[in-house]
Amino acid sequence: MTENQQWIYTTRPAGEVTEANYELVKAAVPEAKEGQLLVQALYISVDPYHRIQQAATNTWEKPHPLNTVQGAAVVGRVVNDPQGTDFKKGDIVEWYGGWQQYGVCGAEKARKIDPSVGSISTALGVLGMPGRTAYFSFLESGKPKEGETVVVSAAAGAVGSTVAQIAKIKGCKVVGIAGSPEKCSFLTEKLGLDACINYKDFNTQEKMSEELKRVCPEGIDIYYDNVGGYISDSVYPLINLRARIIICGQITQYNGQLDQPELGPRFLHHILYQRATIQGILSRDYAGRMNEMVAQMGQWLKEGKLQAVETCVEGFENLPEALNSLFHGKNVGKLVVKVAQ
């Protein structure tokens, strides 16, 4: 434990985020003070919201500062003996440590992980921020009822695949939208979705609308939106009375279009006619309720009702490339980078 490596975020991307927006540096391993944990990263998260934070203008917060360690959630191992805390050397914890191999964490900012519930990497996925987002936003904003039709865009992603599974647990008809035949097969054959649309086969609003009409002849009661763009434009005319629309992400807009948003069709008349509800959600809205989510989702995992869907890339050096790959649909489920044993 003589050296620390860090990815420093140095320039704002104009379009796609790449390794050119970062610098890999070596630094000394930091020293933990009393009441602090020294954490060695084992798994580091890459998430679409990282690209939102790299916008030049404010979103839900100020832009990610330049010339600092790229922020991210981390699952790691406590490697010091943190006196005066409820933690001990060897504990597995989750914290917002960023893209670095070692970091110092205040005990109050760390969440102890129980490895008996599942792979420790699930603390970044189905039992972490994406799971929290999916669980609370879908159940509390979506208010699903048995027999309703739910459409989930980016259904093979970290949040989408979890929402789709929860919707099935709640007895809904679930239609996913994903970006390859393989992903669609996975969603229908492995996760039990009722149907899946490969958006690359229906690459205009008109084509997507016709396919949605075919697979959702009874209309759409809940739309869980992770992508925006023409896919969402295709959904609005098909919503039912009192439909619920949950805006979790707009990934089609992230690479260079956050500061100058792409304009789309006017759709609010459909919201008016059907007296529908649109709710934007952020994971941080539910940050204080992790234990509540983990208790229920962990139980579903143990019962086999819920699967932890994950893509794991190995190598600390591959973090920027892994982040970029999110915007090319290369992952199924939560994308994590394993950086140590």
mmCIF file of C-alpha atoms in Angstrom, residues 104-329:
data_model
loop_
_atom_site.group_PDB
_atom_site.id
_atom_site.type_symbol
_atom_site.label_atom_id
_atom_site.label_comp_id
_atom_site.label_asym_id
_atom_site.label_seq_id
_atom_site.Cartn_x
_atom_site.Cartn_y
_atom_site.Cartn_z
ATOM 1 C CA VAL A 104 -10.473 8.465 3.391
ATOM 2 C CA CYS A 105 -14.096 8.398 4.455
ATOM 3 C CA GLY A 106 -15.835 9.786 7.515
ATOM 4 C CA ALA A 107 -17.580 6.948 9.333
ATOM 5 C CA GLU A 108 -20.914 8.736 9.005
ATOM 6 C CA LYS A 109 -20.627 8.664 5.202
ATOM 7 C CA ALA A 110 -20.021 4.917 4.871
ATOM 8 C CA ARG A 111 -22.653 2.184 4.570
ATOM 9 C CA LYS A 112 -21.677 -1.250 5.845
ATOM 10 C CA ILE A 113 -22.416 -4.019 3.345
ATOM 11 C CA ASP A 114 -23.582 -7.497 4.322
ATOM 12 C CA PRO A 115 -21.881 -9.932 1.905
ATOM 13 C CA SER A 116 -24.373 -12.671 2.830
ATOM 14 C CA VAL A 117 -27.185 -10.875 0.969
ATOM 15 C CA GLY A 118 -25.430 -11.153 -2.397
ATOM 16 C CA SER A 119 -22.314 -10.182 -4.298
ATOM 17 C CA ILE A 120 -20.837 -7.047 -2.750
ATOM 18 C CA SER A 121 -21.040 -5.337 -6.154
ATOM 19 C CA THR A 122 -24.856 -5.342 -5.831
ATOM 20 C CA ALA A 123 -24.368 -2.452 -3.386
ATOM 21 C CA LEU A 124 -23.702 -0.374 -6.514
ATOM 22 C CA GLY A 125 -26.615 -1.892 -8.429
ATOM 23 C CA VAL A 126 -29.833 -3.559 -7.423
ATOM 24 C CA LEU A 127 -29.112 -2.973 -3.706
ATOM 25 C CA GLY A 128 -27.555 0.443 -4.284
ATOM 26 C CA MET A 129 -28.415 3.747 -5.922
ATOM 27 C CA PRO A 130 -30.018 2.258 -9.084
ATOM 28 C CA GLY A 131 -32.110 -0.132 -7.007
ATOM 29 C CA ARG A 132 -33.178 2.675 -4.695
ATOM 30 C CA THR A 133 -34.153 4.779 -7.688
ATOM 31 C CA ALA A 134 -36.154 1.990 -9.300
ATOM 32 C CA TYR A 135 -37.877 0.800 -6.146
ATOM 33 C CA PHE A 136 -39.164 4.048 -4.718
ATOM 34 C CA SER A 137 -39.826 5.938 -7.940
ATOM 35 C CA PHE A 138 -41.771 3.132 -9.584
ATOM 36 C CA LEU A 139 -43.820 2.135 -6.558
ATOM 37 C CA GLU A 140 -44.503 5.633 -5.213
ATOM 38 C CA SER A 141 -44.789 7.663 -8.436
ATOM 39 C CA GLY A 142 -45.963 4.842 -10.701
ATOM 40 C CA LYS A 143 -48.487 3.417 -8.213
ATOM 41 C CA PRO A 144 -48.763 0.172 -10.212
ATOM 42 C CA LYS A 145 -51.915 -1.905 -10.158
ATOM 43 C CA GLU A 146 -52.152 -5.561 -11.116
ATOM 44 C CA GLY A 147 -52.968 -5.991 -14.800
ATOM 45 C CA GLU A 148 -51.779 -2.554 -15.889
ATOM 46 C CA THR A 149 -49.468 -2.113 -18.872
ATOM 47 C CA VAL A 150 -46.020 -0.733 -18.122
ATOM 48 C CA VAL A 151 -43.518 0.394 -20.772
ATOM 49 C CA VAL A 152 -39.879 0.783 -19.724
ATOM 50 C CA SER A 153 -37.294 2.419 -21.987
ATOM 51 C CA ALA A 154 -33.636 1.415 -21.600
ATOM 52 C CA ALA A 155 -35.110 -1.717 -20.049
ATOM 53 C CA ALA A 156 -31.781 -3.560 -20.116
ATOM 54 C CA GLY A 157 -30.029 -0.848 -18.092
ATOM 55 C CA ALA A 158 -29.354 -0.721 -14.362
ATOM 56 C CA VAL A 159 -32.551 1.092 -13.389
ATOM 57 C CA GLY A 160 -34.715 -0.134 -16.265
ATOM 58 C CA SER A 161 -34.082 -3.838 -15.687
ATOM 59 C CA THR A 162 -34.914 -3.397 -11.999
ATOM 60 C CA VAL A 163 -38.098 -1.429 -12.680
ATOM 61 C CA ALA A 164 -39.200 -4.078 -15.175
ATOM 62 C CA GLN A 165 -38.717 -6.854 -12.636
ATOM 63 C CA ILE A 166 -40.567 -4.972 -9.893
ATOM 64 C CA ALA A 167 -43.432 -4.360 -12.316
ATOM 65 C CA LYS A 168 -43.661 -8.109 -12.983
ATOM 66 C CA ILE A 169 -43.581 -8.825 -9.236
ATOM 67 C CA LYS A 170 -46.548 -6.442 -8.916
ATOM 68 C CA GLY A 171 -48.515 -8.323 -11.585
ATOM 69 C CA CYS A 172 -48.229 -5.865 -14.471
ATOM 70 C CA LYS A 173 -47.854 -6.504 -18.179
ATOM 71 C CA VAL A 174 -44.363 -5.216 -18.948
ATOM 72 C CA VAL A 175 -43.007 -4.117 -22.321
ATOM 73 C CA GLY A 176 -39.330 -3.240 -22.501
ATOM 74 C CA ILE A 177 -37.491 -1.161 -25.081
ATOM 75 C CA ALA A 178 -33.826 -2.029 -25.631
ATOM 76 C CA GLY A 179 -31.114 -1.798 -28.280
ATOM 77 C CA SER A 180 -30.360 -5.307 -29.562
ATOM 78 C CA PRO A 181 -31.963 -8.699 -30.202
ATOM 79 C CA GLU A 182 -29.748 -10.166 -27.480
ATOM 80 C CA LYS A 183 -30.960 -7.668 -24.903
ATOM 81 C CA CYS A 184 -34.571 -8.231 -25.875
ATOM 82 C CA SER A 185 -34.133 -11.993 -25.585
ATOM 83 C CA PHE A 186 -32.562 -11.572 -22.176
ATOM 84 C CA LEU A 187 -35.434 -9.401 -20.990
ATOM 85 C CA THR A 188 -38.182 -11.725 -22.181
ATOM 86 C CA GLU A 189 -36.528 -15.106 -21.580
ATOM 87 C CA LYS A 190 -34.524 -14.442 -18.410
ATOM 88 C CA LEU A 191 -36.430 -11.630 -16.695
ATOM 89 C CA GLY A 192 -39.905 -12.618 -17.865
ATOM 90 C CA LEU A 193 -41.024 -9.448 -19.637
ATOM 91 C CA ASP A 194 -44.113 -9.877 -21.786
ATOM 92 C CA ALA A 195 -42.554 -8.213 -24.833
ATOM 93 C CA CYS A 196 -39.506 -6.230 -25.867
ATOM 94 C CA ILE A 197 -38.977 -3.824 -28.756
ATOM 95 C CA ASN A 198 -35.553 -3.403 -30.341
ATOM 96 C CA TYR A 199 -35.590 0.327 -31.019
ATOM 97 C CA LYS A 200 -32.979 -0.072 -33.751
ATOM 98 C CA ASP A 201 -35.590 -1.916 -35.804
ATOM 99 C CA PHE A 202 -38.088 0.914 -35.228
ATOM 100 C CA ASN A 203 -35.877 3.956 -35.545
ATOM 101 C CA THR A 204 -38.432 6.691 -36.224
ATOM 102 C CA GLN A 205 -41.342 7.983 -34.196
ATOM 103 C CA GLU A 206 -43.815 6.622 -36.736
ATOM 104 C CA LYS A 207 -42.321 3.113 -36.738
ATOM 105 C CA MET A 208 -42.007 2.993 -32.961
ATOM 106 C CA SER A 209 -45.552 4.233 -32.504
ATOM 107 C CA GLU A 210 -46.960 1.491 -34.733
ATOM 108 C CA GLU A 211 -45.006 -1.206 -32.897
ATOM 109 C CA LEU A 212 -46.099 0.105 -29.508
ATOM 110 C CA LYS A 213 -49.708 0.030 -30.691
ATOM 111 C CA ARG A 214 -49.226 -3.587 -31.726
ATOM 112 C CA VAL A 215 -47.728 -4.798 -28.449
ATOM 113 C CA CYS A 216 -49.844 -2.520 -26.229
ATOM 114 C CA PRO A 217 -53.318 -2.748 -27.794
ATOM 115 C CA GLU A 218 -54.855 -1.818 -24.428
ATOM 116 C CA GLY A 219 -52.790 1.377 -24.205
ATOM 117 C CA ILE A 220 -50.107 2.342 -21.689
ATOM 118 C CA ASP A 221 -50.784 2.956 -18.005
ATOM 119 C CA ILE A 222 -47.240 3.618 -16.777
ATOM 120 C CA TYR A 223 -44.273 4.814 -18.818
ATOM 121 C CA TYR A 224 -40.880 4.689 -17.122
ATOM 122 C CA ASP A 225 -38.678 6.968 -19.205
ATOM 123 C CA ASN A 226 -34.902 6.615 -19.158
ATOM 124 C CA VAL A 227 -34.121 7.915 -22.646
ATOM 125 C CA GLY A 228 -36.325 10.730 -23.955
ATOM 126 C CA GLY A 229 -36.117 11.448 -27.687
ATOM 127 C CA TYR A 230 -38.367 9.933 -30.314
ATOM 128 C CA ILE A 231 -39.100 6.868 -28.184
ATOM 129 C CA SER A 232 -40.834 9.004 -25.575
ATOM 130 C CA ASP A 233 -42.528 11.027 -28.306
ATOM 131 C CA SER A 234 -44.033 7.744 -29.521
ATOM 132 C CA VAL A 235 -45.460 6.849 -26.130
ATOM 133 C CA TYR A 236 -47.472 9.943 -25.242
ATOM 134 C CA PRO A 237 -50.266 9.504 -27.807
ATOM 135 C CA LEU A 238 -50.864 5.965 -26.469
ATOM 136 C CA ILE A 239 -51.251 6.712 -22.762
ATOM 137 C CA ASN A 240 -54.445 5.738 -20.968
ATOM 138 C CA LEU A 241 -56.663 7.757 -18.676
ATOM 139 C CA ARG A 242 -54.790 8.692 -15.476
ATOM 140 C CA ALA A 243 -51.510 7.370 -16.849
ATOM 141 C CA ARG A 244 -48.365 7.917 -14.805
ATOM 142 C CA ILE A 245 -45.155 8.975 -16.555
ATOM 143 C CA ILE A 246 -41.924 8.787 -14.583
ATOM 144 C CA ILE A 247 -38.932 10.716 -15.901
ATOM 145 C CA CYS A 248 -35.788 9.065 -14.566
ATOM 146 C CA GLY A 249 -33.323 9.827 -17.369
ATOM 147 C CA GLN A 250 -32.941 11.391 -20.807
ATOM 148 C CA ILE A 251 -29.843 9.607 -22.016
ATOM 149 C CA THR A 252 -30.401 10.603 -25.657
ATOM 150 C CA GLN A 253 -29.704 14.187 -24.589
ATOM 151 C CA TYR A 254 -26.595 13.704 -22.464
ATOM 152 C CA ASN A 255 -23.754 13.819 -24.989
ATOM 153 C CA GLY A 256 -23.536 17.513 -25.779
ATOM 154 C CA GLN A 257 -27.251 18.323 -25.807
ATOM 155 C CA LEU A 258 -27.802 19.256 -22.173
ATOM 156 C CA ASP A 259 -26.691 22.832 -22.680
ATOM 157 C CA GLN A 260 -28.630 23.154 -25.966
ATOM 158 C CA PRO A 261 -31.542 20.715 -25.638
ATOM 159 C CA GLU A 262 -33.026 19.077 -28.696
ATOM 160 C CA LEU A 263 -36.608 20.171 -29.303
ATOM 161 C CA GLY A 264 -39.312 17.552 -29.767
ATOM 162 C CA PRO A 265 -43.016 17.401 -30.635
ATOM 163 C CA ARG A 266 -45.562 19.129 -28.441
ATOM 164 C CA PHE A 267 -47.225 16.436 -26.355
ATOM 165 C CA LEU A 268 -48.895 18.192 -23.441
ATOM 166 C CA HIS A 269 -52.334 17.978 -25.057
ATOM 167 C CA HIS A 270 -52.152 14.185 -24.561
ATOM 168 C CA ILE A 271 -51.410 14.768 -20.871
ATOM 169 C CA LEU A 272 -54.427 17.067 -20.716
ATOM 170 C CA TYR A 273 -56.830 14.724 -22.489
ATOM 171 C CA GLN A 274 -55.871 11.711 -20.365
ATOM 172 C CA ARG A 275 -55.396 13.666 -17.125
ATOM 173 C CA ALA A 276 -52.019 12.003 -16.842
ATOM 174 C CA THR A 277 -49.272 12.743 -14.361
ATOM 175 C CA ILE A 278 -45.590 13.384 -15.160
ATOM 176 C CA GLN A 279 -43.116 13.065 -12.297
ATOM 177 C CA GLY A 280 -39.403 13.713 -12.491
ATOM 178 C CA ILE A 281 -37.360 11.797 -9.934
ATOM 179 C CA LEU A 282 -33.815 11.820 -8.554
ATOM 180 C CA SER A 283 -32.219 9.028 -6.570
ATOM 181 C CA ARG A 284 -31.170 11.471 -3.857
ATOM 182 C CA ASP A 285 -34.842 12.029 -3.052
ATOM 183 C CA TYR A 286 -34.792 8.616 -1.353
ATOM 184 C CA ALA A 287 -31.263 8.638 0.075
ATOM 185 C CA GLY A 288 -32.465 8.349 3.655
ATOM 186 C CA ARG A 289 -34.485 5.200 2.968
ATOM 187 C CA MET A 290 -31.774 2.738 1.932
ATOM 188 C CA ASN A 291 -32.524 0.252 4.709
ATOM 189 C CA GLU A 292 -36.179 0.101 3.715
ATOM 190 C CA MET A 293 -35.286 -0.683 0.110
ATOM 191 C CA VAL A 294 -32.531 -3.192 0.918
ATOM 192 C CA ALA A 295 -34.838 -5.126 3.257
ATOM 193 C CA GLN A 296 -37.471 -5.693 0.566
ATOM 194 C CA MET A 297 -35.200 -6.021 -2.465
ATOM 195 C CA GLY A 298 -32.823 -8.287 -0.568
ATOM 196 C CA GLN A 299 -35.756 -10.541 0.300
ATOM 197 C CA TRP A 300 -36.845 -10.660 -3.341
ATOM 198 C CA LEU A 301 -33.287 -11.600 -4.319
ATOM 199 C CA LYS A 302 -33.234 -14.454 -1.807
ATOM 200 C CA GLU A 303 -36.638 -15.673 -2.998
ATOM 201 C CA GLY A 304 -35.522 -15.628 -6.642
ATOM 202 C CA LYS A 305 -38.159 -13.069 -7.619
ATOM 203 C CA LEU A 306 -35.488 -10.503 -8.505
ATOM 204 C CA GLN A 307 -32.213 -10.930 -10.373
ATOM 205 C CA ALA A 308 -29.106 -8.801 -9.926
ATOM 206 C CA VAL A 309 -28.255 -7.891 -13.525
ATOM 207 C CA GLU A 310 -24.676 -6.705 -13.926
ATOM 208 C CA THR A 311 -21.869 -6.133 -16.428
ATOM 209 C CA CYS A 312 -18.410 -6.081 -14.874
ATOM 210 C CA VAL A 313 -15.340 -4.572 -16.553
ATOM 211 C CA GLU A 314 -11.951 -5.265 -14.992
ATOM 212 C CA GLY A 315 -9.146 -2.749 -14.556
ATOM 213 C CA PHE A 316 -8.843 0.689 -12.942
ATOM 214 C CA GLU A 317 -7.314 1.964 -16.185
ATOM 215 C CA ASN A 318 -10.575 1.213 -18.023
ATOM 216 C CA LEU A 319 -12.864 3.569 -16.073
ATOM 217 C CA PRO A 320 -13.190 6.341 -18.732
ATOM 218 C CA GLU A 321 -13.799 3.793 -21.499
ATOM 219 C CA ALA A 322 -16.402 2.067 -19.341
ATOM 220 C CA LEU A 323 -18.251 5.351 -18.782
ATOM 221 C CA ASN A 324 -18.254 6.069 -22.516
ATOM 222 C CA SER A 325 -19.599 2.573 -23.250
ATOM 223 C CA LEU A 326 -22.820 3.358 -21.367
ATOM 224 C CA PHE A 327 -23.830 5.668 -24.199
ATOM 225 C CA HIS A 328 -23.311 2.931 -26.772
ATOM 226 C CA GLY A 329 -25.465 0.357 -25.004
#
